[in-house]
Coordinates of C-alpha atoms in Angstrom, one line a residue:
M1 CA -59.6 -22.6 -35.1
R2 CA -60.0 -19.8 -32.8
K3 CA -59.3 -21.8 -29.8
H4 CA -55.8 -22.9 -31.2
L5 CA -55.0 -19.3 -31.7
Y6 CA -56.0 -18.2 -28.3
F7 CA -53.8 -21.0 -26.9
G8 CA -50.9 -20.4 -28.9
F9 CA -51.0 -16.7 -27.9
I10 CA -51.1 -17.6 -24.1
V11 CA -48.2 -20.0 -24.8
V12 CA -46.2 -17.2 -26.4
L13 CA -47.0 -14.8 -23.6
I14 CA -46.0 -17.4 -21.1
I15 CA -42.7 -18.0 -22.9
L16 CA -42.1 -14.2 -22.9
S17 CA -42.8 -13.8 -19.4
L18 CA -40.3 -16.6 -18.4
I19 CA -37.6 -15.1 -20.5
V20 CA -38.0 -11.9 -18.9
L21 CA -38.2 -13.1 -15.6
F22 CA -34.9 -15.0 -15.8
G23 CA -33.4 -12.2 -17.5
E24 CA -34.1 -10.2 -14.4
I25 CA -33.0 -12.7 -11.9
R26 CA -29.6 -13.0 -13.8
N27 CA -29.4 -9.1 -14.0
S28 CA -30.0 -8.9 -10.0
S29 CA -27.4 -11.5 -9.5
I30 CA -24.7 -9.6 -11.6
K31 CA -25.6 -6.4 -9.9
S32 CA -25.1 -7.9 -6.3
N33 CA -21.4 -9.0 -7.5
E34 CA -20.6 -5.7 -8.7
N35 CA -19.4 -4.5 -5.2
E36 CA -17.6 -7.7 -4.7
K37 CA -13.8 -7.7 -4.9
L38 CA -11.3 -10.4 -5.7
I39 CA -8.6 -10.9 -3.0
K40 CA -5.7 -13.3 -3.0
I41 CA -4.6 -14.6 0.2
V42 CA -1.2 -16.7 1.0
V43 CA -0.7 -18.0 4.3
K44 CA 3.0 -19.3 5.1
D45 CA 4.4 -21.2 8.3
E46 CA 8.3 -20.0 8.2
T47 CA 9.0 -21.4 11.9
S48 CA 10.2 -24.8 10.9
K49 CA 13.2 -25.3 8.6
K50 CA 11.3 -25.8 5.5
E51 CA 8.9 -23.2 4.7
K52 CA 5.3 -24.6 4.5
I53 CA 2.7 -22.9 2.4
V54 CA -0.7 -23.4 4.3
L55 CA -3.0 -21.8 1.9
K56 CA -3.0 -20.0 -1.4
K57 CA -6.3 -18.8 -2.6
R58 CA -8.5 -16.1 -4.2
F59 CA -11.6 -15.1 -2.5
Y60 CA -14.4 -12.9 -3.5
T61 CA -15.5 -10.5 -0.6
S62 CA -18.0 -7.4 -0.2
K63 CA -16.1 -6.4 3.0
N64 CA -14.7 -3.0 3.0
N65 CA -11.5 -3.7 5.1
L66 CA -9.1 -6.6 5.8
K67 CA -10.1 -7.3 9.5
D68 CA -13.9 -7.7 8.6
F69 CA -12.6 -9.9 5.6
L70 CA -10.3 -12.2 7.7
V71 CA -13.0 -12.7 10.4
K72 CA -15.9 -13.2 8.6
T73 CA -14.3 -15.5 5.8
R74 CA -15.1 -19.0 7.0
Q75 CA -12.2 -20.6 5.3
L76 CA -9.9 -18.1 6.8
N77 CA -11.4 -18.1 10.3
G78 CA -9.2 -15.0 11.3
K79 CA -8.9 -14.3 15.1
V80 CA -8.0 -10.9 16.1
K81 CA -7.3 -9.0 19.6
K82 CA -7.6 -5.3 19.8
N83 CA -4.6 -3.1 21.2
E84 CA -3.6 0.5 21.4
Y85 CA -2.7 0.6 17.6
G86 CA -5.6 -1.2 16.0
Y87 CA -6.6 -5.0 15.6
L88 CA -3.9 -7.6 15.9
L89 CA -4.2 -10.9 13.9
T90 CA -3.4 -13.8 16.0
E91 CA -4.7 -16.8 14.2
I92 CA -5.5 -17.3 10.3
A93 CA -6.3 -20.6 8.6
G94 CA -5.2 -22.7 11.6
V95 CA -2.0 -20.8 12.0
K96 CA -1.4 -19.5 15.3
Q97 CA 0.5 -16.5 16.9
D98 CA 2.5 -17.8 19.9
E99 CA 3.9 -14.5 21.5
K100 CA 5.4 -16.3 24.4
N101 CA 7.8 -18.4 21.9
G102 CA 8.5 -15.5 19.7
K103 CA 6.3 -16.7 16.9
W104 CA 4.3 -13.8 15.4
I105 CA 2.0 -13.6 12.3
V106 CA 3.3 -10.7 9.9
Y107 CA 1.7 -9.8 6.7
E108 CA 2.7 -7.7 3.7
S109 CA 1.2 -6.6 0.3
N110 CA 2.8 -5.5 -2.7
N111 CA -0.2 -3.9 -4.2
N112 CA -2.5 -2.5 -1.7
E113 CA -2.8 0.9 -1.5
D114 CA -2.6 1.5 2.1
C115 CA 0.2 -0.6 2.6
L116 CA 2.2 0.8 -0.3
K117 CA 1.4 4.4 0.9
N118 CA 2.7 3.8 4.4
G119 CA 5.7 1.5 3.2
V120 CA 4.4 -1.1 5.5
C121 CA 0.9 -2.5 6.2
P122 CA -0.9 -0.9 9.2
A123 CA -3.3 -2.7 11.7
I124 CA -5.7 -4.9 9.7
N125 CA -8.6 -3.0 10.6
K126 CA -7.2 0.2 8.9
V127 CA -6.3 -1.5 5.5
K128 CA -9.1 -0.8 3.0
L129 CA -9.7 -3.8 0.3
K130 CA -9.8 -3.1 -3.4
N131 CA -10.2 -5.4 -6.2
G132 CA -7.2 -7.4 -7.2
D133 CA -5.4 -7.0 -3.5
S134 CA -2.8 -9.8 -2.5
F135 CA -1.9 -10.3 1.0
T136 CA 0.7 -12.7 2.3
F137 CA 0.6 -13.6 5.9
E138 CA 3.5 -15.4 7.5
L139 CA 4.1 -16.8 10.9
K140 CA 7.7 -16.0 11.8
K141 CA 10.1 -16.8 14.6
F142 CA 11.7 -13.7 16.2

């Protein structure tokens, strides 16, 4: 009889330990997501007669600025080059800028703080990301 009580006590301790362990794992994964921001990205190609939406997706990121987010997010595969004003986006989601033929990637945001404050979005490395930011990138012919 005593053996059964001892065995039951050990089983209860193991179950409680597992509950606490899984609770801690779950809490640590939630804490790691506290720094992540949800960012909406739309990429359009407007160089042909019919506008083409290349990508429309929401991403979670812990990156602090737009440049790092675009370059480090695999699906966006952003390419940049540095100039005197900051970083210039030359490719995003397979859409490539073609300066010689007057095709440029431009972008805007209707809710990013840095874009609204300036009236126009600055160089991508100067745009700080916040949860809920939305950006539209367009390849346009000028």
